Short mmCIF file of C-alpha atoms in Angstrom, two decimals:
data_model
loop_
_atom_site.label_atom_id
_atom_site.label_comp_id
_atom_site.label_asym_id
_atom_site.label_seq_id
_atom_site.Cartn_x
_atom_site.Cartn_y
_atom_site.Cartn_z
CA MET A 1 -7.99 17.71 35.32
CA LYS A 2 -10.13 20.72 36.03
CA GLU A 3 -13.62 20.90 37.38
CA PHE A 4 -16.45 22.51 35.47
CA ILE A 5 -19.97 23.31 36.59
CA LEU A 6 -22.69 22.80 33.98
CA ILE A 7 -25.61 25.11 34.75
CA PHE A 8 -28.95 24.28 33.14
CA ARG A 9 -31.34 27.00 32.09
CA HIS A 10 -34.77 25.86 31.08
CA GLU A 11 -38.49 26.39 31.52
CA ASP A 12 -40.41 24.97 34.44
CA GLY A 13 -40.94 21.43 33.13
CA SER A 14 -44.08 20.83 35.17
CA LYS A 15 -45.79 23.72 33.34
CA ILE A 16 -45.10 22.49 29.85
CA ALA A 17 -44.92 18.72 30.02
CA SER A 18 -46.90 15.69 31.18
CA PRO A 19 -45.67 13.55 34.07
CA GLU A 20 -44.88 10.86 31.47
CA GLN A 21 -42.73 13.28 29.48
CA ILE A 22 -40.93 14.30 32.67
CA GLN A 23 -40.33 10.61 33.38
CA VAL A 24 -38.68 10.27 29.97
CA TRP A 25 -36.46 13.30 30.65
CA MET A 26 -35.49 11.87 34.02
CA LYS A 27 -34.43 8.62 32.41
CA GLN A 28 -32.48 10.45 29.71
CA THR A 29 -30.81 12.53 32.39
CA MET A 30 -29.83 9.40 34.30
CA ASP A 31 -28.41 7.81 31.14
CA TRP A 32 -26.46 10.97 30.44
CA LEU A 33 -25.09 11.23 34.00
CA GLY A 34 -24.38 7.48 34.06
CA GLY A 35 -22.30 7.88 30.90
CA ILE A 36 -20.20 10.62 32.51
CA ALA A 37 -19.92 8.70 35.78
CA ALA A 38 -18.77 5.60 33.86
CA GLN A 39 -15.78 7.68 32.72
CA ASN A 40 -15.16 8.56 36.37
CA LYS A 41 -15.69 12.20 35.47
CA LEU A 42 -18.79 13.06 37.44
CA VAL A 43 -17.81 15.09 40.50
CA SER A 44 -21.34 15.80 41.70
CA HIS A 45 -24.77 15.12 40.28
CA GLY A 46 -25.71 18.41 41.90
CA ASN A 47 -29.25 19.28 42.83
CA GLY A 48 -32.36 20.14 40.94
CA LEU A 49 -33.63 23.59 41.84
CA SER A 50 -37.35 23.94 42.51
CA PHE A 51 -39.34 26.53 40.61
CA GLU A 52 -41.56 26.95 43.64
CA ASP A 53 -40.61 28.88 46.74
CA SER A 54 -38.23 31.03 44.80
CA LYS A 55 -37.51 34.71 45.32
CA VAL A 56 -34.95 37.19 44.16
CA VAL A 57 -33.44 39.60 46.66
CA ARG A 58 -32.26 42.81 45.03
CA HIS A 59 -30.32 45.91 45.96
CA ASN A 60 -31.85 47.68 48.98
CA ASN A 61 -33.39 44.38 50.08
CA ILE A 62 -36.18 44.51 47.54
CA VAL A 63 -37.62 41.00 47.28
CA THR A 64 -39.38 39.86 44.13
CA ASN A 65 -40.95 36.58 43.11
CA GLY A 66 -39.60 34.58 40.23
CA PRO A 67 -39.48 34.54 37.20
CA PHE A 68 -36.05 35.88 37.35
CA GLY A 69 -35.87 37.91 34.19
CA GLU A 70 -37.64 38.69 31.00
CA ILE A 71 -37.13 35.16 29.67
CA ARG A 72 -38.94 31.99 30.72
CA GLU A 73 -35.75 29.97 31.04
CA THR A 74 -34.05 30.07 34.39
CA ILE A 75 -31.59 28.02 36.38
CA GLY A 76 -33.10 24.60 36.99
CA GLY A 77 -30.10 22.68 38.20
CA TYR A 78 -26.42 21.96 37.84
CA VAL A 79 -23.89 19.17 37.80
CA ILE A 80 -20.13 19.25 38.29
CA VAL A 81 -17.82 17.31 35.99
CA ARG A 82 -14.09 16.69 35.68
CA ALA A 83 -12.53 17.43 32.30
CA GLU A 84 -9.14 18.05 30.71
CA SER A 85 -10.36 21.19 28.99
CA VAL A 86 -13.37 23.40 28.51
CA GLU A 87 -13.86 21.70 25.13
CA GLU A 88 -14.27 18.31 26.80
CA ALA A 89 -16.72 19.82 29.30
CA VAL A 90 -18.66 21.29 26.37
CA GLU A 91 -18.86 17.82 24.82
CA PHE A 92 -20.42 16.55 28.04
CA ALA A 93 -22.86 19.47 28.05
CA LYS A 94 -23.95 18.68 24.48
CA GLY A 95 -25.35 15.35 25.65
CA SER A 96 -27.69 16.92 28.19
CA PRO A 97 -31.39 16.28 27.52
CA VAL A 98 -32.07 19.85 28.67
CA LEU A 99 -30.92 20.99 25.22
CA GLN A 100 -33.89 19.30 23.53
CA GLY A 101 -35.91 22.39 24.48
CA GLU A 102 -35.57 25.36 22.18
CA GLY A 103 -34.38 28.35 24.18
CA ASN A 104 -32.81 26.14 26.82
CA SER A 105 -29.09 26.29 27.49
CA VAL A 106 -26.26 24.75 29.45
CA GLU A 107 -23.67 27.17 30.70
CA VAL A 108 -20.19 25.69 31.16
CA ARG A 109 -17.99 27.39 33.75
CA LYS A 110 -14.64 26.40 35.11
CA ILE A 111 -14.64 26.26 38.88
CA ALA A 112 -12.02 28.68 40.14
CA THR A 113 -9.45 27.05 42.40
CA HIS A 114 -7.40 29.12 44.75
CA GLU A 115 -3.81 28.22 45.11
CA PHE A 116 -2.33 28.71 48.49
CA MET B 1 -19.49 -42.42 61.19
CA THR B 2 -16.77 -39.81 60.77
CA GLY B 3 -13.56 -40.30 62.66
CA PRO B 4 -11.65 -37.69 64.67
CA GLN B 5 -9.37 -37.06 61.67
CA GLU B 6 -12.27 -35.62 59.68
CA LEU B 7 -14.29 -34.21 62.55
CA ILE B 8 -11.59 -32.15 64.25
CA PRO B 9 -10.62 -30.01 61.23
CA HIS B 10 -14.31 -29.44 60.59
CA LEU B 11 -14.90 -28.38 64.19
CA PHE B 12 -11.83 -26.19 64.07
CA ARG B 13 -13.34 -24.28 61.18
CA THR B 14 -16.67 -23.75 62.94
CA GLU B 15 -15.62 -23.47 66.60
CA ALA B 16 -12.10 -22.00 66.78
CA GLY B 17 -13.27 -18.49 65.93
CA ARG B 18 -16.04 -18.67 68.51
CA ILE B 19 -13.73 -19.87 71.28
CA THR B 20 -11.03 -17.28 70.49
CA ALA B 21 -13.57 -14.44 70.41
CA VAL B 22 -15.12 -15.43 73.73
CA LEU B 23 -11.73 -15.90 75.42
CA CYS B 24 -10.57 -12.54 74.11
CA LYS B 25 -13.69 -10.98 75.51
CA SER B 26 -12.63 -12.02 79.01
CA PHE B 27 -8.84 -11.60 78.59
CA GLY B 28 -8.96 -8.32 76.70
CA LEU B 29 -7.88 -7.85 73.09
CA ASP B 30 -4.27 -7.18 74.12
CA HIS B 31 -4.11 -10.88 75.04
CA LEU B 32 -5.27 -12.03 71.60
CA GLU B 33 -2.25 -14.31 71.20
CA ALA B 34 -2.90 -15.98 74.55
CA ALA B 35 -6.51 -16.59 73.47
CA GLU B 36 -5.39 -18.03 70.12
CA ASP B 37 -2.85 -20.25 71.90
CA ILE B 38 -5.49 -21.65 74.24
CA THR B 39 -7.77 -22.36 71.29
CA SER B 40 -4.97 -24.25 69.52
CA GLU B 41 -4.11 -26.15 72.71
CA THR B 42 -7.76 -27.13 73.07
CA PHE B 43 -7.80 -28.68 69.61
CA MET B 44 -4.43 -30.33 70.25
CA ALA B 45 -6.00 -31.91 73.32
CA ALA B 46 -8.87 -33.20 71.18
CA LEU B 47 -6.41 -34.60 68.61
CA ASP B 48 -4.65 -36.39 71.44
CA ALA B 49 -7.66 -37.66 73.38
CA TRP B 50 -10.34 -38.47 70.82
CA PRO B 51 -8.48 -41.14 68.81
CA ARG B 52 -7.65 -42.94 72.10
CA LYS B 53 -10.84 -42.48 74.09
CA GLY B 54 -13.37 -42.06 71.31
CA ILE B 55 -15.27 -39.00 70.23
CA PRO B 56 -17.20 -37.50 73.15
CA GLU B 57 -20.97 -37.52 72.98
CA ASN B 58 -21.11 -33.76 72.57
CA PRO B 59 -17.82 -32.77 70.91
CA VAL B 60 -18.54 -29.04 70.94
CA ALA B 61 -19.38 -29.02 74.66
CA TRP B 62 -16.16 -30.99 75.27
CA LEU B 63 -14.13 -28.35 73.42
CA TYR B 64 -15.81 -25.51 75.28
CA ALA B 65 -15.23 -27.17 78.66
CA VAL B 66 -11.55 -27.79 77.91
CA ALA B 67 -11.07 -24.26 76.61
CA LYS B 68 -12.76 -22.86 79.67
CA ASN B 69 -10.49 -24.82 82.01
CA LYS B 70 -7.37 -23.81 80.16
CA ALA B 71 -8.55 -20.20 80.22
CA LYS B 72 -9.14 -20.34 83.97
CA ASN B 73 -5.68 -21.77 84.53
CA HIS B 74 -4.23 -19.05 82.38
CA LEU B 75 -6.05 -16.34 84.30
CA THR B 76 -5.08 -17.84 87.65
CA ARG B 77 -1.43 -17.92 86.63
CA GLN B 78 -1.75 -14.38 85.36
CA HIS B 79 -3.40 -13.34 88.60
CA LEU B 80 -0.79 -15.10 90.67
CA PHE B 81 1.87 -13.30 88.77
CA LEU B 82 0.23 -9.94 89.22
CA LYS B 83 -0.51 -10.50 92.89
CA LYS B 84 2.52 -12.40 94.18
CA ILE B 85 5.40 -11.96 91.84
CA ALA B 86 4.96 -8.61 90.18
CA PRO B 87 4.84 -6.69 93.51
CA GLU B 88 8.18 -8.29 94.42
CA ILE B 89 9.62 -6.86 91.27
CA THR B 90 7.82 -3.54 91.06
CA GLY B 91 7.01 -2.99 94.71
CA GLN B 92 3.35 -2.46 93.87
CA ALA B 93 0.44 -4.69 94.77
CA SER B 94 -2.04 -5.45 92.05
CA THR B 95 -5.65 -4.52 92.58
CA GLU B 96 -6.95 -6.83 89.87
CA THR B 97 -9.43 -9.48 90.87
CA THR B 98 -9.96 -12.93 89.44
CA ASP B 99 -13.59 -12.62 88.41
CA ILE B 100 -13.66 -15.09 85.61
CA ASP B 101 -16.45 -14.68 83.12
CA ILE B 102 -16.18 -16.89 80.10
CA ASP B 103 -19.54 -16.80 78.40
CA LEU B 104 -19.83 -19.63 75.90
CA SER B 105 -23.62 -19.37 75.61
CA ASP B 106 -25.10 -18.70 72.15
CA ASN B 107 -25.56 -15.03 72.94
CA GLY B 108 -22.15 -14.75 74.52
CA ILE B 109 -20.57 -16.24 71.39
CA THR B 110 -22.51 -14.04 68.99
CA ASP B 111 -21.75 -10.87 70.93
CA SER B 112 -18.06 -11.70 71.28
CA GLN B 113 -17.75 -12.49 67.57
CA LEU B 114 -19.50 -9.30 66.53
CA GLN B 115 -17.36 -7.22 68.84
CA MET B 116 -14.30 -8.97 67.47
CA LEU B 117 -15.51 -8.15 63.95
CA PHE B 118 -15.79 -4.47 64.86
CA ALA B 119 -12.34 -4.54 66.47
CA ILE B 120 -10.74 -6.17 63.41
CA CYS B 121 -12.43 -3.67 61.10
CA HIS B 122 -10.92 -0.79 63.00
CA PRO B 123 -10.17 2.10 60.62
CA SER B 124 -6.46 1.97 61.50
CA ILE B 125 -6.08 -1.52 59.98
CA PRO B 126 -5.57 -1.72 56.19
CA ALA B 127 -8.38 -3.49 54.29
CA GLU B 128 -6.20 -6.45 53.20
CA ALA B 129 -5.14 -7.06 56.79
CA GLN B 130 -8.75 -6.80 57.98
CA ILE B 131 -9.73 -9.61 55.65
CA ALA B 132 -6.77 -11.76 56.64
CA LEU B 133 -7.48 -11.18 60.35
CA SER B 134 -11.18 -11.98 59.90
CA LEU B 135 -10.32 -15.22 58.15
CA ARG B 136 -7.76 -16.16 60.78
CA ILE B 137 -9.55 -15.17 63.97
CA LEU B 138 -13.25 -15.37 63.10
CA CYS B 139 -13.34 -18.05 60.45
CA GLY B 140 -10.63 -20.44 61.69
CA PHE B 141 -8.67 -20.38 58.41
CA GLY B 142 -5.10 -21.60 58.41
CA ILE B 143 -2.29 -19.32 57.25
CA GLU B 144 -1.83 -21.50 54.18
CA GLU B 145 -5.49 -21.28 53.22
CA ILE B 146 -5.39 -17.50 53.53
CA ALA B 147 -2.24 -17.42 51.43
CA ASN B 148 -3.98 -19.54 48.77
CA ALA B 149 -7.02 -17.30 48.75
CA PHE B 150 -4.87 -14.22 48.24
CA LEU B 151 -2.50 -16.01 45.83
CA SER B 152 0.24 -15.05 48.24
CA ASN B 153 2.69 -16.96 50.41
CA LYS B 154 2.66 -17.93 54.07
CA GLU B 155 5.44 -15.51 55.06
CA THR B 156 3.62 -12.49 53.60
CA ILE B 157 0.35 -13.42 55.29
CA SER B 158 2.05 -14.11 58.65
CA LYS B 159 3.76 -10.73 58.53
CA ARG B 160 0.52 -9.04 57.61
CA LEU B 161 -1.25 -10.67 60.56
CA VAL B 162 1.52 -9.79 63.02
CA ARG B 163 1.55 -6.15 61.92
CA ALA B 164 -2.24 -5.92 62.17
CA LYS B 165 -2.21 -7.37 65.68
CA GLU B 166 0.49 -4.92 66.72
CA LYS B 167 -1.66 -2.15 65.35
CA LEU B 168 -4.67 -3.34 67.36
CA ARG B 169 -2.52 -3.16 70.49
CA ALA B 170 -1.00 0.21 69.65
CA GLU B 171 -4.41 1.74 68.97
CA LYS B 172 -5.73 0.21 72.21
CA VAL B 173 -8.73 -1.21 70.38
CA ILE B 174 -11.16 -2.82 72.79
CA LEU B 175 -13.83 -5.47 72.33
CA ALA B 176 -17.10 -3.60 72.57
CA PHE B 177 -19.98 -2.52 70.38
CA PRO B 178 -19.47 1.00 69.05
CA SER B 179 -21.94 3.34 70.65
CA GLY B 180 -24.77 5.35 69.08
CA GLU B 181 -23.56 7.56 66.26
CA GLU B 182 -20.32 5.69 65.87
CA THR B 183 -22.17 2.46 64.98
CA GLY B 184 -23.06 3.71 61.50
CA ARG B 185 -19.56 4.82 60.63
CA ARG B 186 -17.88 1.72 61.97
CA LEU B 187 -20.53 -0.48 60.42
CA GLU B 188 -19.59 0.84 56.99
CA THR B 189 -16.02 -0.39 57.41
CA VAL B 190 -17.30 -3.74 58.65
CA LEU B 191 -19.58 -4.07 55.61
CA THR B 192 -16.76 -3.15 53.24
CA THR B 193 -14.63 -5.89 54.76
CA LEU B 194 -17.44 -8.46 54.52
CA TYR B 195 -18.11 -7.39 50.93
CA LEU B 196 -14.42 -7.80 50.06
CA LEU B 197 -14.28 -11.13 51.88
CA TYR B 198 -17.24 -12.33 49.84
CA SER B 199 -15.80 -11.01 46.57
CA GLU B 200 -12.48 -12.64 47.38
CA GLY B 201 -14.35 -15.93 47.37
CA TYR B 202 -16.65 -15.22 44.44
CA TYR B 203 -14.05 -13.82 42.06
CA SER B 204 -10.89 -15.26 43.59
CA ALA B 205 -8.21 -16.37 41.19
CA THR B 206 -7.57 -19.52 43.18
CA GLN B 207 -8.69 -22.71 41.46
CA ASP B 208 -9.75 -24.28 44.74
CA ALA B 209 -13.55 -24.22 44.38
CA VAL B 210 -14.22 -25.51 47.91
CA LEU B 211 -12.07 -22.78 49.42
CA ARG B 212 -13.86 -20.14 47.36
CA GLU B 213 -17.30 -21.24 48.49
CA ASP B 214 -16.09 -21.38 52.08
CA LEU B 215 -14.95 -17.75 51.90
CA CYS B 216 -18.38 -16.75 50.61
CA LEU B 217 -20.19 -18.77 53.26
CA GLU B 218 -18.10 -17.24 56.05
CA ALA B 219 -18.84 -13.73 54.77
CA MET B 220 -22.54 -14.60 54.74
CA ARG B 221 -22.41 -16.08 58.22
CA LEU B 222 -20.80 -12.94 59.66
CA THR B 223 -23.26 -10.68 57.83
CA TYR B 224 -26.08 -12.77 59.22
CA LEU B 225 -24.70 -12.28 62.75
CA LEU B 226 -24.99 -8.52 62.23
CA ILE B 227 -28.63 -8.91 61.21
CA ARG B 228 -29.39 -10.97 64.31
CA HIS B 229 -28.09 -8.19 66.54
CA ASP B 230 -30.53 -5.30 67.10
CA SER B 231 -28.23 -2.28 66.75
CA THR B 232 -26.62 -3.61 63.57
CA ASP B 233 -29.77 -4.95 61.90
CA GLN B 234 -29.79 -2.04 59.46
CA PRO B 235 -31.08 -1.73 55.87
CA MET B 236 -27.55 -1.67 54.41
CA VAL B 237 -26.67 -4.93 56.17
CA ASN B 238 -29.81 -6.63 54.89
CA ALA B 239 -29.06 -5.36 51.39
CA LEU B 240 -25.55 -6.81 51.57
CA LEU B 241 -26.85 -10.22 52.66
CA ALA B 242 -29.44 -10.11 49.85
CA LEU B 243 -26.64 -9.43 47.37
CA MET B 244 -24.66 -12.39 48.73
CA CYS B 245 -27.68 -14.72 48.59
CA PHE B 246 -28.43 -13.83 44.95
CA HIS B 247 -24.82 -14.39 43.89
CA SER B 248 -24.44 -17.59 45.88
CA SER B 249 -27.56 -19.04 44.26
CA ARG B 250 -25.44 -19.61 41.15
CA PHE B 251 -22.71 -21.66 42.83
CA PRO B 252 -24.13 -25.05 41.75
CA ALA B 253 -24.23 -23.87 38.11
CA ARG B 254 -20.82 -22.19 38.00
CA LYS B 255 -18.70 -25.28 37.50
CA ASP B 256 -19.06 -28.12 35.04
CA SER B 257 -18.33 -31.80 35.63
CA HIS B 258 -14.60 -31.16 35.06
CA GLY B 259 -14.59 -28.38 37.67
CA GLU B 260 -14.22 -25.67 35.04
CA MET B 261 -15.94 -22.30 35.34
CA VAL B 262 -19.22 -21.92 33.46
CA LEU B 263 -19.99 -18.35 32.44
CA TYR B 264 -23.34 -16.79 33.32
CA GLN B 265 -24.73 -16.95 29.78
CA GLU B 266 -23.92 -20.65 29.49
CA GLN B 267 -25.21 -21.68 32.91
CA ASP B 268 -28.08 -24.12 33.32
CA GLU B 269 -30.48 -21.99 35.33
CA SER B 270 -32.35 -25.04 36.59
CA LEU B 271 -29.29 -25.53 38.80
CA TRP B 272 -29.66 -22.12 40.43
CA ASP B 273 -30.57 -22.45 44.09
CA GLN B 274 -34.15 -21.18 44.30
CA GLU B 275 -34.11 -21.27 48.08
CA LEU B 276 -31.20 -18.81 48.20
CA ILE B 277 -32.90 -16.60 45.61
CA ALA B 278 -36.00 -16.50 47.83
CA LYS B 279 -33.82 -15.68 50.84
CA GLY B 280 -32.21 -12.88 48.87
CA ALA B 281 -35.62 -11.47 48.01
CA TYR B 282 -36.59 -11.67 51.68
CA TYR B 283 -33.54 -9.68 52.84
CA LEU B 284 -33.85 -7.18 50.00
CA HIS B 285 -37.41 -6.59 51.10
CA ARG B 286 -36.20 -6.14 54.69
CA ALA B 287 -33.60 -3.67 53.38
CA SER B 288 -36.22 -1.52 51.71
CA THR B 289 -36.84 0.83 54.60
CA GLY B 290 -35.38 4.25 55.23
CA LYS B 291 -34.38 6.82 52.64
CA ASN B 292 -30.90 5.77 51.61
CA ALA B 293 -30.27 3.47 48.71
CA SER B 294 -26.72 2.36 49.49
CA ARG B 295 -24.39 0.77 46.96
CA TYR B 296 -25.40 -2.58 48.47
CA HIS B 297 -29.08 -1.89 47.73
CA LEU B 298 -28.22 -1.07 44.12
CA GLU B 299 -25.90 -4.05 43.70
CA ALA B 300 -28.46 -6.37 45.31
CA ALA B 301 -31.14 -5.08 42.93
CA ILE B 302 -28.80 -5.68 39.97
CA ALA B 303 -28.07 -9.18 41.29
CA TYR B 304 -31.81 -9.75 41.63
CA TRP B 305 -32.35 -8.98 37.92
CA HIS B 306 -29.60 -11.46 37.09
CA THR B 307 -31.56 -14.22 38.80
CA ILE B 308 -33.95 -13.93 35.85
CA LYS B 309 -32.16 -15.60 32.97
CA ILE B 310 -34.49 -14.58 30.14
CA ASP B 311 -33.53 -11.30 28.46
CA SER B 312 -36.24 -8.68 28.32
CA PRO B 313 -36.17 -4.94 27.59
CA GLU B 314 -37.46 -4.39 31.13
CA LYS B 315 -34.64 -6.39 32.69
CA TRP B 316 -31.86 -4.53 30.91
CA GLU B 317 -33.48 -1.11 31.28
CA ASN B 318 -33.65 -1.69 35.02
CA ILE B 319 -30.08 -2.92 35.18
CA LEU B 320 -28.87 0.09 33.19
CA GLN B 321 -30.65 2.53 35.51
CA LEU B 322 -29.25 0.76 38.58
CA TYR B 323 -25.72 1.00 37.19
CA ASN B 324 -26.31 4.68 36.39
CA GLN B 325 -27.15 5.24 40.04
CA LEU B 326 -24.38 3.02 41.37
CA LEU B 327 -21.72 4.83 39.35
CA GLN B 328 -22.93 8.16 40.67
CA ILE B 329 -22.49 6.90 44.25
CA GLU B 330 -19.21 5.13 43.66
CA TYR B 331 -17.17 4.70 40.51
CA SER B 332 -15.49 1.40 39.82
CA PRO B 333 -14.07 0.09 36.52
CA ILE B 334 -16.13 -3.09 36.74
CA ALA B 335 -19.38 -1.13 37.24
CA ALA B 336 -18.45 1.10 34.28
CA LEU B 337 -17.89 -1.96 32.08
CA ASN B 338 -21.09 -3.66 33.23
CA ARG B 339 -23.06 -0.49 32.61
CA THR B 340 -21.73 -0.42 29.06
CA PHE B 341 -22.85 -4.03 28.56
CA ALA B 342 -26.35 -3.10 29.81
CA LEU B 343 -26.27 -0.15 27.39
CA SER B 344 -25.63 -2.53 24.50
CA LYS B 345 -28.75 -4.46 25.52
CA THR B 346 -30.94 -1.36 25.62
CA LYS B 347 -29.45 0.96 22.98
CA GLY B 348 -27.64 -1.46 20.72
CA LYS B 349 -24.03 -2.45 20.21
CA LYS B 350 -22.96 0.61 18.21
CA ALA B 351 -24.04 3.02 20.94
CA ALA B 352 -22.28 0.82 23.49
CA ILE B 353 -19.04 0.75 21.45
CA ALA B 354 -19.02 4.55 21.34
CA ALA B 355 -19.56 4.67 25.12
CA ALA B 356 -16.94 1.98 25.76
CA GLU B 357 -14.28 3.90 23.87
CA LYS B 358 -14.65 6.80 26.29
CA LEU B 359 -14.04 4.68 29.37
CA GLN B 360 -10.22 4.87 29.24
CA LEU B 361 -9.84 1.39 30.65
CA THR B 362 -7.44 0.05 28.03
CA GLY B 363 -5.22 -1.40 30.78
CA ASN B 364 -8.01 -3.69 31.96
CA HIS B 365 -8.44 -7.04 30.18
CA TYR B 366 -12.18 -7.08 30.92
CA TYR B 367 -12.42 -3.92 28.82
CA HIS B 368 -11.02 -5.72 25.80
CA THR B 369 -13.26 -8.72 26.46
CA LEU B 370 -16.25 -6.38 26.51
CA LEU B 371 -15.12 -4.72 23.25
CA GLY B 372 -14.76 -8.16 21.70
CA GLU B 373 -18.32 -9.01 22.65
CA LEU B 374 -19.65 -5.68 21.40
CA TYR B 375 -17.87 -6.05 18.04
CA THR B 376 -19.06 -9.63 17.59
CA ASP B 377 -21.42 -9.70 14.54
CA ILE B 378 -20.64 -6.03 13.87
CA ASP B 379 -17.00 -6.40 12.90
CA ASN B 380 -15.72 -9.89 13.66
CA GLN B 381 -12.18 -8.98 12.63
CA GLN B 382 -12.13 -6.25 15.27
CA ALA B 383 -13.83 -8.59 17.76
CA LYS B 384 -11.08 -11.15 17.27
CA ALA B 385 -8.37 -8.54 17.76
CA SER B 386 -9.99 -7.33 20.98
CA PHE B 387 -10.33 -10.86 22.36
CA GLN B 388 -6.68 -11.49 21.47
CA THR B 389 -5.59 -8.38 23.41
CA ALA B 390 -7.73 -9.49 26.34
CA TYR B 391 -6.24 -12.99 26.15
CA ASP B 392 -2.68 -11.66 26.22
CA MET B 393 -3.44 -9.42 29.21
CA ALA B 394 -5.43 -11.94 31.28
CA LYS B 395 -3.44 -13.40 34.15
CA THR B 396 -5.39 -16.43 35.36
CA ALA B 397 -5.97 -19.68 33.53
CA ALA B 398 -9.74 -19.41 34.13
CA ASP B 399 -9.89 -15.95 32.50
CA LYS B 400 -7.77 -17.05 29.55
CA GLN B 401 -9.95 -20.09 29.04
CA ALA B 402 -13.15 -18.03 29.07
CA ILE B 403 -11.72 -15.62 26.48
CA ARG B 404 -10.46 -18.48 24.32
CA ARG B 405 -13.98 -19.93 24.21
CA LYS B 406 -15.42 -16.61 23.07
CA MET B 407 -12.78 -16.38 20.33
CA ASP B 408 -13.50 -19.91 19.15
CA ALA B 409 -17.21 -19.11 18.96
CA LEU B 410 -16.61 -16.24 16.52
#
């Protein structure tokens, strides 16, 4: 089993959706995570990342406010899963409610392990 | 009027643990065997005296007085040995004094029992041995009863107890409340043991219904002691007691007139103990402070929803969300299976079948029972095959019987 981090890129939900809509997404997220956890394959439910109080520190210590690029979608959170292969991790990612938003994405990355 | 033959075993169950804990408190945990011996001798004295002289007016006070005397004699002998004889052998005089403090007041008993509970649940003792020790020392269970509860034999349990006691000595565990920061960490082990003790009773494979309820009651009694003590009256402890109250409320409905198990769906809910359900709600409310929702909070909340028999979308949606959270804190096969059942109630059987097939629990007979239920009315042929697999894998008569009934209902 390897560990994969699933990184969500999406718009700031609070800017585009009602509190009720966010509630629905939360529930869908919990159902999705519960489904992975029921397979004993959830390593960490991670953290949501706030869109407020965010800065980018660049070369020569130049500090800019978000947004973080030309696009509106940025990293909003992550979870860590256990999977046999990147394909299995991708299958998990496909179930994420984040992907309901056009332009949103889930990046799947294997966590590098160092062998001593 | 009950005679000594009925009264003494009953008193042994309720008082032996108290006496042993208090004696240990004054002897030190390294003299656990001496304390247990004095407790046994005290009850032997009652067995000898009561049938001849009649049951004393206050049997408990009689037992305490006898135990106290025997303990004093023991300490005097011990002291004599240390003071008079040991110096002859070792050439050193003992500096120990004979201050005898055997506190059999209510508070003294509660404190000694709680400290004993913390000692038994020392991290160096394996979980199985913690439960066996708790039953033996704190709950006055006989070796045979413990063996029955574990579906084991007397030799195995005796060995387990001896090894655990040796470990307590080797680790120099003392009878005291853990201090400050350590309380939380040690309390978690204690709660795990009480949870397992309760589950042992609730789900035990033994057919002895009285024994099973006794295990549950003892677990509740010890949990309640923790709540009565300031430093251990924490939200997690209240949540655990709430969970136990909700589950126990179903005891009167769990067996039919032939003593056979009645499954939840088939239970007559008018038999559920409303007083215990109210108590559960009270402790769950008391548990709802602080920021952490522990696994006990989540399990208690799930148990609360099960005290409402009528199915509603709200009920199953709540249960599903609670299992989602519980699994993220701590995975267990049974929680994974129960979540999948809740999923079938909220998203339908087909969605639940797809989720079930990903669980990789094919070695677990409950998995096949669940599949059988999910396939019922969708594909009865498949349902039957799943129940058959479950039936072949199930080990206890009660499990096999429950599966057989489901098959017959197809």
